[in-house]
XYZ file of C-alpha atoms in Angstrom:
607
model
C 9.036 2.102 -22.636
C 10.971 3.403 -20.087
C 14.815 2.153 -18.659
C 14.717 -0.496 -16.049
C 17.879 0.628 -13.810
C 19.803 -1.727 -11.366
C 21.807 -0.588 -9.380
C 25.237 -2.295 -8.112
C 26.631 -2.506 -4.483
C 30.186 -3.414 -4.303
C 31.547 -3.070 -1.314
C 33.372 -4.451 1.536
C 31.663 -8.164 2.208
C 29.084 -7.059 -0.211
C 29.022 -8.099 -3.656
C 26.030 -7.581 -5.214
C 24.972 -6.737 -9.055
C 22.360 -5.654 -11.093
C 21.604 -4.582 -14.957
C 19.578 -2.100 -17.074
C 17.409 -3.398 -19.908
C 14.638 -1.844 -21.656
C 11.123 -2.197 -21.099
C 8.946 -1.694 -18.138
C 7.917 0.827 -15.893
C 9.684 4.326 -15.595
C 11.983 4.695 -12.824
C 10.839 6.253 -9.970
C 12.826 9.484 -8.594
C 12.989 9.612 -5.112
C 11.617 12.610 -3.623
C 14.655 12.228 -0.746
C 14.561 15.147 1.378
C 17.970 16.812 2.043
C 19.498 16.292 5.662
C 17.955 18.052 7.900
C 20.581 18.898 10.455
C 20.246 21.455 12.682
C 22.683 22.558 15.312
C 22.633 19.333 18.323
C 24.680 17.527 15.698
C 26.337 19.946 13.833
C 30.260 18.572 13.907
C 33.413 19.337 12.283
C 34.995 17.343 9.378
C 37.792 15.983 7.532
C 37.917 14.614 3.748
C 41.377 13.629 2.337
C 43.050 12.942 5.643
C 40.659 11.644 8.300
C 41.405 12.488 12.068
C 43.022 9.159 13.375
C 41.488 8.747 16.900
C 44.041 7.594 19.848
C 42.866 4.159 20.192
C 44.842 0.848 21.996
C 44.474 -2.618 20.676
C 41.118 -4.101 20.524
C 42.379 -7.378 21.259
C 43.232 -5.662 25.047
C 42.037 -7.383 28.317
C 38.200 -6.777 28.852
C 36.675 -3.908 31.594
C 36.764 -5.674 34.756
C 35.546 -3.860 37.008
C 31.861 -4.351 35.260
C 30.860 -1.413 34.489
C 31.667 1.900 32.181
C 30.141 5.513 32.144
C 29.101 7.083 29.013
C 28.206 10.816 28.509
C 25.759 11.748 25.922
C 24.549 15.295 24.727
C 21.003 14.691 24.464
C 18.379 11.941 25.681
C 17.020 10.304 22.616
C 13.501 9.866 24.288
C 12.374 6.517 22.742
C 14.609 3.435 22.560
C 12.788 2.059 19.346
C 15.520 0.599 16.552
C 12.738 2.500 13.982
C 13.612 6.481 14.123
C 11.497 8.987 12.930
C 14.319 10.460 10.461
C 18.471 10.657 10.147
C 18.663 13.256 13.119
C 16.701 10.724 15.518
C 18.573 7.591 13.907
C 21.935 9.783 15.196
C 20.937 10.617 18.952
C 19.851 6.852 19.070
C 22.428 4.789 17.035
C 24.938 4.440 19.942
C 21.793 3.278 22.372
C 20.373 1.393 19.937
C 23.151 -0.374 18.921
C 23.930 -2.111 22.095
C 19.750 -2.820 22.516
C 19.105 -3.722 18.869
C 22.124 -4.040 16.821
C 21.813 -3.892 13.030
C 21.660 -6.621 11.492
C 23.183 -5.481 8.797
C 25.872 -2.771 10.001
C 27.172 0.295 7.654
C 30.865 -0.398 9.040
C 33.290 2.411 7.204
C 30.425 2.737 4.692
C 30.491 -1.673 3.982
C 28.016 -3.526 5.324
C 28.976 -6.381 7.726
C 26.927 -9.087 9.793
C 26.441 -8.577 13.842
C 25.458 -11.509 14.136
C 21.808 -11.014 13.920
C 21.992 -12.087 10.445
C 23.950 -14.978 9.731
C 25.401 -13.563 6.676
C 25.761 -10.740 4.466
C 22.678 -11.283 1.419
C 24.434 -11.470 -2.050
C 24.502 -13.119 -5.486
C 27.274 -15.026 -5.369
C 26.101 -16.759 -1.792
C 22.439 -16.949 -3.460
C 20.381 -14.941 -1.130
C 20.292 -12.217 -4.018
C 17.560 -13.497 -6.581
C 17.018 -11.968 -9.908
C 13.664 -13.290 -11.419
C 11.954 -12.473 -14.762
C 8.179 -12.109 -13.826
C 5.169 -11.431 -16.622
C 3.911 -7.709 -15.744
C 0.639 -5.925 -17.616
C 1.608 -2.924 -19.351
C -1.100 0.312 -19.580
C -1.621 2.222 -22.691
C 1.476 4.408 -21.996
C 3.983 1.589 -21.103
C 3.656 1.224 -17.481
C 3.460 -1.383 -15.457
C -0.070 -1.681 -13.985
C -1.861 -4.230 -11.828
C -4.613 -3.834 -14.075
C -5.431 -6.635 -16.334
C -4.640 -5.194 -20.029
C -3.882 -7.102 -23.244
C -0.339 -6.081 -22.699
C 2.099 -8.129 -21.036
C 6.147 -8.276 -20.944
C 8.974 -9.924 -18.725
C 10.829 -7.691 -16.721
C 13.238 -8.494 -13.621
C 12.795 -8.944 -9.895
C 14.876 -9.127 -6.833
C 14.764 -10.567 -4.055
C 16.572 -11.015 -1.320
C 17.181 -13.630 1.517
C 17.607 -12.990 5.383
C 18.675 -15.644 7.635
C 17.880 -15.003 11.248
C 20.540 -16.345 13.257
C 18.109 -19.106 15.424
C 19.801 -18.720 18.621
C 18.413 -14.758 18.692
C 16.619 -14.523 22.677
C 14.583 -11.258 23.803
C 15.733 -10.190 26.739
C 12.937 -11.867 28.837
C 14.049 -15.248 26.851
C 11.303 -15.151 24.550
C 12.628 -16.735 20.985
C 13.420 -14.357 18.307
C 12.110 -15.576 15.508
C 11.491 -14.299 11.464
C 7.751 -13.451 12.342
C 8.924 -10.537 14.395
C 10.985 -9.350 11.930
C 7.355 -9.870 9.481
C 5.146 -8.451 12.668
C 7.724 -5.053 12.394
C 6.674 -4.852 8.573
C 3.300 -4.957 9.047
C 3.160 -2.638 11.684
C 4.794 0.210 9.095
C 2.146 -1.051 6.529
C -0.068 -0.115 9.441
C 1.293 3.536 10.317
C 3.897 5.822 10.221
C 7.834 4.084 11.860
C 9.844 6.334 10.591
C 11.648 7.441 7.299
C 13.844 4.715 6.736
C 10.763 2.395 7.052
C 9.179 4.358 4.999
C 11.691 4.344 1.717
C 11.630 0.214 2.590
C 7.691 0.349 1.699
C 8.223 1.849 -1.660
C 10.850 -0.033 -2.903
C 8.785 -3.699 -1.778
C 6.656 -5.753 -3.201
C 6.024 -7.758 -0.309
C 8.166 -9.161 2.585
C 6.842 -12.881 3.274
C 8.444 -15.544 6.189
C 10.116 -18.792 4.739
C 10.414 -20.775 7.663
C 11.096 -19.704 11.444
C 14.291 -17.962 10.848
C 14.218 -16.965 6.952
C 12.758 -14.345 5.314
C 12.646 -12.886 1.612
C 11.944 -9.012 0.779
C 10.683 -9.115 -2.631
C 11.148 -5.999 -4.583
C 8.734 -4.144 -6.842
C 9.116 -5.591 -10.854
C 11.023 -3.814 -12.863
C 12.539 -1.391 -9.765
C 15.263 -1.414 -7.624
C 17.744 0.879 -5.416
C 21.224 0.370 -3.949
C 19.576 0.293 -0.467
C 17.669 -3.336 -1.580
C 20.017 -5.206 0.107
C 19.140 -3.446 3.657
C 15.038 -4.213 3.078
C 15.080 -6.605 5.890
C 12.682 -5.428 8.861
C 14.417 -5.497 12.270
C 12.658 -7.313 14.533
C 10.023 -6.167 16.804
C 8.471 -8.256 19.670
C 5.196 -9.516 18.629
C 4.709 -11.091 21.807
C 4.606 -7.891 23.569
C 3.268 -5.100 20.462
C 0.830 -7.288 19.031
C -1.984 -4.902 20.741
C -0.339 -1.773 19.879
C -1.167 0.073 17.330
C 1.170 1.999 15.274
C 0.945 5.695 16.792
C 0.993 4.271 19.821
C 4.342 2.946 19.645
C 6.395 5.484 19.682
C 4.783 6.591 23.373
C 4.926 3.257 24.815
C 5.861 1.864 27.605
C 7.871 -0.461 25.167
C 9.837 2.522 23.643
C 10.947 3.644 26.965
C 11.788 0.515 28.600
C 11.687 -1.713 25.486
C 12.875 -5.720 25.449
C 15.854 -5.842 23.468
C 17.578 -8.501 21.792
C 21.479 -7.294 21.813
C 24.666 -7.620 24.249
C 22.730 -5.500 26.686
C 19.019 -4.519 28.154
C 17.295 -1.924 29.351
C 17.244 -1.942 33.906
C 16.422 1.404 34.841
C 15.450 4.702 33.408
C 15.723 8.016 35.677
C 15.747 11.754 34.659
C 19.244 12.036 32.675
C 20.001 8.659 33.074
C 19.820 5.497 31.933
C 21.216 2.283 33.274
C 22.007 -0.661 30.851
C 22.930 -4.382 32.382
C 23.839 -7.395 30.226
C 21.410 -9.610 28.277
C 21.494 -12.958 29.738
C 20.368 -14.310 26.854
C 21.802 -12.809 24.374
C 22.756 -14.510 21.541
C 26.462 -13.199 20.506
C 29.898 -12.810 22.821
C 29.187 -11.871 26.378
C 30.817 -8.489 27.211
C 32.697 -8.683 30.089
C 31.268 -5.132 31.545
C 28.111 -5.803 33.470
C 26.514 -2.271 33.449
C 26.843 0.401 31.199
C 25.152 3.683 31.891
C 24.740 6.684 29.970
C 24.212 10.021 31.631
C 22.422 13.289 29.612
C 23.773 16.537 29.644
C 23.751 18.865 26.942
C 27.087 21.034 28.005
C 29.874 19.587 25.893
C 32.029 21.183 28.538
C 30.629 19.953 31.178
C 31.377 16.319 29.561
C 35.159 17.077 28.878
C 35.572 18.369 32.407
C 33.730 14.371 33.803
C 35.839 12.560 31.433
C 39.350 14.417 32.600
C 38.082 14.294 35.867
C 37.031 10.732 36.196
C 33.523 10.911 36.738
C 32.711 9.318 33.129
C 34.583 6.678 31.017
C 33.645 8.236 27.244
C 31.653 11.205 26.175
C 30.213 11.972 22.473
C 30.297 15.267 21.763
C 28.655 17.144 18.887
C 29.517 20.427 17.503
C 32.794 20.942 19.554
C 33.454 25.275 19.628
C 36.791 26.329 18.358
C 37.657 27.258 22.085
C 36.769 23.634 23.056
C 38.774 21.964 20.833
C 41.723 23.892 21.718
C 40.862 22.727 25.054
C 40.457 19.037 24.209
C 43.492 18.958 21.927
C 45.585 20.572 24.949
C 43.479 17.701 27.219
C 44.798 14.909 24.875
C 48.290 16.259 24.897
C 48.914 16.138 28.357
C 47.171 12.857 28.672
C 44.205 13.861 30.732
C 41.939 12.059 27.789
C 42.049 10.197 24.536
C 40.270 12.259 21.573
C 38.668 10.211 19.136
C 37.630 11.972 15.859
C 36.969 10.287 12.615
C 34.500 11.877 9.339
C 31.275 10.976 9.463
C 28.690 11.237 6.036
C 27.251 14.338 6.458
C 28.408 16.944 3.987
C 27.657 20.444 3.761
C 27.477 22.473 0.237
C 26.611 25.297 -2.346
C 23.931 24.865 -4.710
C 23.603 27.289 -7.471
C 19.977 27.204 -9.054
C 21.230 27.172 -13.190
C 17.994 28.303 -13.711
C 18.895 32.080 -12.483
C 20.573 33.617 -15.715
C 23.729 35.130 -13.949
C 24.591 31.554 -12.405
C 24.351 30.276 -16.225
C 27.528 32.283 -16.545
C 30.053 29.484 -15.548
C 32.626 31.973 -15.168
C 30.667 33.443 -12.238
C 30.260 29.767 -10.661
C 34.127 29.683 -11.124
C 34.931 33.167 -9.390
C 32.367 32.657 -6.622
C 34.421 28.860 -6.022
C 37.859 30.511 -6.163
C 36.465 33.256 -3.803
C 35.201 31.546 -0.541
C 38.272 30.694 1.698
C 36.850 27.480 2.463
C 39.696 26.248 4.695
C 39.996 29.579 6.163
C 36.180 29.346 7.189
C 37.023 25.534 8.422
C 40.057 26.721 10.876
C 37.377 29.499 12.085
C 34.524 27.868 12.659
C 35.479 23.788 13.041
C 38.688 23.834 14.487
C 40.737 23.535 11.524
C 40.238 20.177 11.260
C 38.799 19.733 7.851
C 40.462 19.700 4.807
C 38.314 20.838 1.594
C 35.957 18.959 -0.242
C 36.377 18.377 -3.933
C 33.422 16.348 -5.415
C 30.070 15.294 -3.653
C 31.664 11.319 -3.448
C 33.348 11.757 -0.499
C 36.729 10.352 -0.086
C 36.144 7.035 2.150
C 33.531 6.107 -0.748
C 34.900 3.305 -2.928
C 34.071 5.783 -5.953
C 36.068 8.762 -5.197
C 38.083 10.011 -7.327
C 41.832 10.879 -7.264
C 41.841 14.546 -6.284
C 44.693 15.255 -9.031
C 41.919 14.108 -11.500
C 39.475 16.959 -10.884
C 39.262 20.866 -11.165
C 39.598 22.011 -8.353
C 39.332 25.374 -6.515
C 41.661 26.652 -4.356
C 41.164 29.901 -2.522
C 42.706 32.610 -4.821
C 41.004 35.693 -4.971
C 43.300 37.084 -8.139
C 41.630 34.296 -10.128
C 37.976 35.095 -8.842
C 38.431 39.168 -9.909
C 40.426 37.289 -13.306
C 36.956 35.182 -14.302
C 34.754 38.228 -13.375
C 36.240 40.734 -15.768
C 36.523 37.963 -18.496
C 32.626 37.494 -17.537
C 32.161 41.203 -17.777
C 30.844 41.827 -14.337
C 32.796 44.636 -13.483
C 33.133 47.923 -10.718
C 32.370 50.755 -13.445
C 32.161 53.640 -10.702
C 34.603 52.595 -8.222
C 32.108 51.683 -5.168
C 33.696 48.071 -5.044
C 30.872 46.589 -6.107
C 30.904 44.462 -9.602
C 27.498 45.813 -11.955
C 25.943 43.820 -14.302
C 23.668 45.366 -16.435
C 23.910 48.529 -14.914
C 22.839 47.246 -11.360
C 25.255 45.159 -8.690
C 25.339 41.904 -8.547
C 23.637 40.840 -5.874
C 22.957 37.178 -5.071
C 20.825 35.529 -2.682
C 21.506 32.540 -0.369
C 19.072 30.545 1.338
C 19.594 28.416 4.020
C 18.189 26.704 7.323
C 18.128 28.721 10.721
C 18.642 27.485 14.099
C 22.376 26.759 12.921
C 24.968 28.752 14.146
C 27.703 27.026 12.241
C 26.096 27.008 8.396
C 24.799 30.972 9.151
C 28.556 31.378 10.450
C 29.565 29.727 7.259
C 27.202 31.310 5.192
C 28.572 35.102 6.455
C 32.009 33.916 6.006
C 30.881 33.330 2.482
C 29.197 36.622 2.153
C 32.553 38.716 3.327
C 35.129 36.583 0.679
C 32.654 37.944 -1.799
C 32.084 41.382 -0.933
C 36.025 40.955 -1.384
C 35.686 40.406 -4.713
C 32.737 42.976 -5.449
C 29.590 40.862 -5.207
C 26.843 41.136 -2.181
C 25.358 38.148 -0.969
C 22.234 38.853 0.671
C 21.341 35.726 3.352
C 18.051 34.325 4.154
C 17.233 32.071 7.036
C 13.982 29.703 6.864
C 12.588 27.265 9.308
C 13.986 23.347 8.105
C 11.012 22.139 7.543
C 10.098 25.067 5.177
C 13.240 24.700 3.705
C 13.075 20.753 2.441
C 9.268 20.626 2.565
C 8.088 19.497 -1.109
C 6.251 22.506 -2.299
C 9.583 24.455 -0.284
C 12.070 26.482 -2.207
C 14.778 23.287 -2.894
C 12.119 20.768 -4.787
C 10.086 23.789 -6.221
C 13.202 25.604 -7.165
C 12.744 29.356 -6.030
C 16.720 30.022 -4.892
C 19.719 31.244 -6.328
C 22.122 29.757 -3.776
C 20.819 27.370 -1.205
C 23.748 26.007 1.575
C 22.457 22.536 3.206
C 23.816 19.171 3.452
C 23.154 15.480 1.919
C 24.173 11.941 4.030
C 26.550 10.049 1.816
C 25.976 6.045 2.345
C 27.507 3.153 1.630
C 27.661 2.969 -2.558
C 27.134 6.479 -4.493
C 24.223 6.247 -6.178
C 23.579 9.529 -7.477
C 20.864 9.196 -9.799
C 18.819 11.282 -8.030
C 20.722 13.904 -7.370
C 22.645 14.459 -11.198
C 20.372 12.936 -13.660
C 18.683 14.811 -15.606
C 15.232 13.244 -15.200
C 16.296 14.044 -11.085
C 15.287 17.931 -11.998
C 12.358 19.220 -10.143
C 10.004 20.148 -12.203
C 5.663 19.735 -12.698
C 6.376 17.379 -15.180
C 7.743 15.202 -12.943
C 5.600 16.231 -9.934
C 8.629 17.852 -8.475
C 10.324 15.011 -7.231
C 13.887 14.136 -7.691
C 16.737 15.822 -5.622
C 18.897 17.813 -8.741
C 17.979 20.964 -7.406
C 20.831 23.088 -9.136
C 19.139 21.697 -12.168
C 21.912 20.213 -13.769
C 21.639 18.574 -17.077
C 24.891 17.437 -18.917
C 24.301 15.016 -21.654
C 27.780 13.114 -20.762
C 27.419 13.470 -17.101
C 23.817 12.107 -17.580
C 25.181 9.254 -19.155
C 28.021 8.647 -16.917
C 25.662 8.670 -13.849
C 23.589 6.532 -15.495
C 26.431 3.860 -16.130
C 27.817 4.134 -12.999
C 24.443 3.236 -11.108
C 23.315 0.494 -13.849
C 26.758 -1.327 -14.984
C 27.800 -4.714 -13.858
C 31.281 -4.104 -14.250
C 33.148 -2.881 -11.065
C 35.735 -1.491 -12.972
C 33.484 -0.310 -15.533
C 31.518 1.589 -12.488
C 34.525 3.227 -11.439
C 35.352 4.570 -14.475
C 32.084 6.234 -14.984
C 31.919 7.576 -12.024
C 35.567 8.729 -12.252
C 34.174 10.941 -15.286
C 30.768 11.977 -14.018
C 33.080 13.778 -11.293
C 35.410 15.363 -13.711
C 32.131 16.778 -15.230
C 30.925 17.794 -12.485
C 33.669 19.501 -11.184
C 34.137 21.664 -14.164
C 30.690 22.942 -14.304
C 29.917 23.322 -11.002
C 26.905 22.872 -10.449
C 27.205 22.411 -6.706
C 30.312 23.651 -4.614
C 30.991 20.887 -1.885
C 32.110 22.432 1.298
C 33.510 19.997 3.928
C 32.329 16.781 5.715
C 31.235 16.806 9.445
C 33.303 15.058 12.078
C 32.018 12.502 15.215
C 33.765 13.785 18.522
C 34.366 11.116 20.948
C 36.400 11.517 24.093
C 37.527 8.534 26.454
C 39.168 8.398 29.565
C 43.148 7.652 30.001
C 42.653 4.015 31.454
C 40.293 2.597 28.438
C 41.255 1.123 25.639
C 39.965 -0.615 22.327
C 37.852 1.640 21.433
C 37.363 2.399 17.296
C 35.609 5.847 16.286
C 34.172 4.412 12.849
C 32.638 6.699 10.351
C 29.588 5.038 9.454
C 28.522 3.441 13.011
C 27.832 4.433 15.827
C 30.869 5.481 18.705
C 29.821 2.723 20.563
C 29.927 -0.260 17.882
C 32.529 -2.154 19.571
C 31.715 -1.536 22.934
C 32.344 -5.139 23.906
C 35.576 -5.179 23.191
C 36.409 -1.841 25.194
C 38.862 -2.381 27.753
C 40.501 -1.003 30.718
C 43.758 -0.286 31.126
């Protein structure tokens, strides 16, 4: 039978554990698709040494002049807290978060209450549950809700969520744990979203206790770091129970939708939308009475309202070097405060071991030492983002100490060193390296629509014409790009450039195990496209996602890095950065990697 594997999440105010045992049905692989991120939200980055963002006290003296203006790039169209995918979850988050905060809120990648909940869910405060159950086994091992002759124990979770019972809609309708049940059914009904969707597979069911408890109840035998966050956020049944699921997203509701947070929706025009407080909401009253955000996709046009007074705070994504000269001269002469912190999305190089010259790690080497990576960075994203040495990014718990892993500095003499000793070399003086009597020539694949990864990707191309190979680049449409019977999950690329979402613990099953390879036996699923498979690193990854032990976590993980570093499977590039930009007079305000700009918003203040 196949490995039961759970997965621990340790961090922040979340302690939570789980174990492996034997038995069972085979671990799924999550098909995840990569992050889809084209260029609205394309943003610069930092790893090693985050921006610091010019921010005041947030203990300073409330806005009191009841109301603040708050520039956005794009109108997110529907107000729903479900989004249709990452992108949407994005352009929403810092709406949604004042309508519909999370109950559970990825704060510098921990999780931590808003209130909505009236506590973090974990073992040692007993709203994390690990049951043995009796499951039927089928002829091959797997668990089956067909009656057979086999049966065997295996282990559940489930997890508690207590509804804080003083949660109002905005029209003073009680919030209770059947809307948070009524917002489950509706996605067992129809389509809310990805995030909903990755919730269905990994439950059971999802029942209602009492008015304000209920328990998500995980599939036997299966789990995934994101279990704790398989609460449903509430939806009002008093006002969807008629709707149907494909209807929601187009309704009335999603424009103008009842919320339950510091603040509710007053008045929607063209570009603009007006928030006023919540009378009845159920946390601290913010002292500003209005907030409204105004859409206009011209990140200059936002710097020059916030220097100019016209707006309080701007988001900006995908800041041009020329602008953040401009914004970096802005917040020198104190005409605004720039606020810049990493957020989880990092780009990288995947080379496809399947391709026979990528087998030669010498090559991988060269073509690492080769790209100028923090040359590219000061080009193209303002030079404000240091390199990237592993795919755990450095505000994870798990990363490791950079002085513990190869790395690859820019140094060309190395690159031509490794080529020769890989016998790729220029035999007829044309500066181009031959292998087998023919160049070599590699391909890259990546998503268009994206100035910044193409600009990347021809930066790329020219530090390795440098060094004698030719990098031809191909451009395909996203959706081609991630679709499952694409080039990524069906493996037809010798380099592909994209990006992945870190979260709040690791994982990383998915992405380095070798049962995570693409491949028909597997129906393709799993997200190891370079097709790595490393007996020790296997076996590191699968410690690190299955141990109880904290420190014996770390450790694994600590050497699953080292391995991967030194084979390369996957060059990591850089993280992304959040822009935020904020008026001299306000204060308090706390760029946070993981949540949205506006988290805090309560506590903003003017000066």
């Amino acid at each position: 039978m196949n490995a039961l594997r759970y997965i621990v999440l340790f961090i922040g105010l979340l302690s939570l554990a789980a174990c492996e045992v034997q038995g069972g049905v085979a671990r799924p692989t999550p098909s995840l698709p990569p992050v889809a991120v084209t260029e609205p939200t394309d943003a610069v980055a930092a790893t090693e040494a985050p921006i610091e963002a010019v921010t005041a006290s947030p203990t300073a003296a409330p806005v009191r002049d009841g109301s603040l203006r708050i520039g956005m790039r794009l109108d997110p169209g529907d107000l729903l807290p479900y989004h249709a995918d990452s992108a949407d979850e994005r352009a929403t988050g810092p709406l949604s978060e004042l309508l519909f905060p999370a109950p559970l809120l990825t704060l510098s990648y921990n999780y931590t209450t808003t209130g909505v909940l009236e506590r973090v869910p974990s073992l040692a405060n007993g709203d994390v549950v690990i049951d043995m159950v009796d499951v039927y086994l089928d002829t091959s091992g797997v668990i089956t809700s067909t009656v057979t002759d086999v049966i065997t124990q295996v282990q559940q979770i489930n997890v508690t969520y207590r509804w804080n019972p003083d949660l109002r809609w905005s029209d003073g309708t009680p919030l209770t744990a059947a809307d948070s049940l009524f917002a489950y059914e509706l996605a067992q009904q129809g389509d809310l979203g990805q995030e909903a969707a990755s919730k269905l597979e990994l439950l059971a069911r999802y029942e209602q206790i009492d008015d304000h408890t209920t328990r998500a109840v995980l599939k036997p035998d299966f789990t995934d770091p994101s279990y704790v966050t398989t609460f449903w956020t509430p939806l009002p049944q008093h006002m969807l129970a008629e709707v149907t699921p494909e209807a929601l997203r187009t309704s009335d509701f999603a424009l103008m939708p009842v919320s339950y947070g510091p603040y509710a929706v007053a008045r929607r025009d063209q570009g603009s939308l007006r928030l006023e407080r919540n009378p009845h909401y159920a946390g601290s009253v913010p002292e500003t009475d209005v907030v409204t955000f105004l859409f206009r996709d011209n990140p200059d046009l936002l710097r020059s309202s916030v220097v100019g007074g016209s707006l309080d705070a701007a988001a900006l994504e995908l800041p041009t070097a020329e602008l953040f000269t401009a914004l970096n001269a802005d917040a020198a002469s104190g005409a605004l405060q720039l606020g810049a912190v990493t957020n989880p999305i990092w780009e990288h190089l995947d080379f496809n071991l399947d391709v026979p010259l990528l087998q030669n790690i010498n090559l991988r080497r060269a073509i690492a030492h080769a790209i100028n990576r923090q040359a590219l960075i000061d080009a193209h994203l303002g030079g404000l983002a240091p390199v990237l040495d592993s795919w755990i990014v450095p505000d994870q718990w798990a990363a490791a100490p950079a002085d513990q892993l190869t790395r690859y500095g820019y140094d060309p003499e190395t690159a031509q060193r490794l080529l020769d000793e890989a016998g790729f070399v220029d035999t007829d003086g044309d500066g181009l390296r031959e292998a087998n009597g023919a160049p070599v020539t590699l391909q890259l694949l990546t998503t268009e629509g994206s100035p910044l990864r193409l600009a990347i990707a021809e930066g790329i191309q020219a530090d390795l014409r440098a060094v004698g190979i030719t990098l031809e680049i191909t451009q395909i449409p996203t959706a081609d790009l991630y679709s499952l019977d694409g080039p990524l999950f069906r493996r037809g690329f010798e380099l592909a450039l994209f990006a992945w979402i870190a979260g709040p613990d690791p994982r990383g099953w998915e992405r380095w195990s070798c049962v995570s390879v693409p491949n028909e036996g597997n129906s393709f699923t799993g997200n190891n496209f370079a097709g790595w498979c490393f007996f020790e690193a296997d076996q590191a990854i699968r410690t690190a996602t299955t141990s109880l032990d904290q420190a014996e976590r770390t450790e694994a993980y600590l050497r699953q890095q080292q391995l991967f570093t030194q084979e390369l499977p996957v060059l990591p590039l850089f993280q992304r950065v959040d822009v935020a930009i904020f008026a001299p007079s306000i204060e308090g305000f706390q760029p946070d990697p993981t949540a949205p700009f506006t988290w805090n918003l309560g506590v903003w203040a003017r000066k």
